[in-house]
XYZ file of C-alpha atoms in Angstrom:
84
model
C 103.653 105.989 88.436
C 103.353 108.162 91.470
C 106.006 110.876 91.639
C 106.869 111.961 95.132
C 109.306 113.734 97.323
C 110.220 111.876 100.477
C 109.692 115.064 102.450
C 106.112 115.953 101.597
C 103.175 115.076 103.807
C 100.709 114.755 100.898
C 102.914 112.121 99.256
C 103.151 110.154 102.481
C 99.418 110.593 103.092
C 98.198 109.047 99.821
C 100.660 106.148 99.759
C 98.665 103.743 101.996
C 95.454 104.314 100.025
C 97.199 103.887 96.688
C 98.866 100.642 97.737
C 95.581 99.355 99.198
C 93.809 100.013 95.894
C 96.568 98.200 93.991
C 96.344 95.229 96.381
C 92.561 95.080 96.006
C 92.853 95.058 92.211
C 95.807 92.735 91.706
C 96.950 92.574 88.126
C 95.104 95.733 87.099
C 97.245 98.368 88.768
C 100.954 98.571 89.501
C 102.339 101.421 91.577
C 105.759 102.884 90.858
C 107.342 105.773 92.730
C 109.568 108.448 91.282
C 111.536 110.542 93.763
C 111.536 113.894 92.008
C 114.451 115.237 94.044
C 116.636 112.339 92.915
C 115.475 112.264 89.268
C 114.767 115.806 88.047
C 115.248 114.749 84.410
C 112.362 112.266 84.647
C 110.245 114.826 86.481
C 110.719 117.181 83.551
C 110.014 114.442 81.006
C 106.714 113.605 82.730
C 105.785 117.312 83.088
C 105.590 117.165 86.872
C 105.010 120.630 88.290
C 103.664 119.783 91.753
C 103.467 116.711 93.950
C 101.940 114.317 94.497
C 101.442 113.834 90.772
C 99.940 110.639 89.413
C 100.249 109.287 85.893
C 98.414 106.298 84.468
C 100.214 104.467 81.678
C 98.823 101.997 79.155
C 100.992 100.608 76.396
C 103.845 102.847 77.502
C 101.806 106.032 77.015
C 100.354 108.395 79.613
C 96.577 108.052 79.390
C 95.605 110.006 82.497
C 97.222 112.634 84.708
C 95.994 113.869 88.067
C 97.413 114.838 91.406
C 97.072 116.334 94.816
C 96.340 114.844 98.183
C 93.104 112.873 98.098
C 91.219 110.189 99.945
C 91.109 106.538 98.964
C 87.592 107.085 97.620
C 88.769 109.978 95.443
C 91.717 107.920 94.166
C 89.377 105.034 93.317
C 87.123 107.423 91.399
C 90.094 108.736 89.410
C 91.249 105.177 88.651
C 87.840 103.503 88.207
C 88.004 103.215 84.412
C 91.302 101.311 84.695
C 90.208 98.941 87.468
C 87.303 97.252 85.692
């Protein structure tokens, strides 16, 4: 899940890289967006304090949390253990 606000440049900046990574690793990564302005209750439940915030889920549990604007290479490094 990738929480975002439609108004932030960092959220818009990482979207193409994140979707490209998901496309390159079909079946290993699904991307879901949460608009924090529209769903503040979910933002609180997922402990989102700043955006972009990324959460990796396995078996319905958060197994990794990271965030901030980053390059495709940096995103791939953060996600590498889940893309094997």
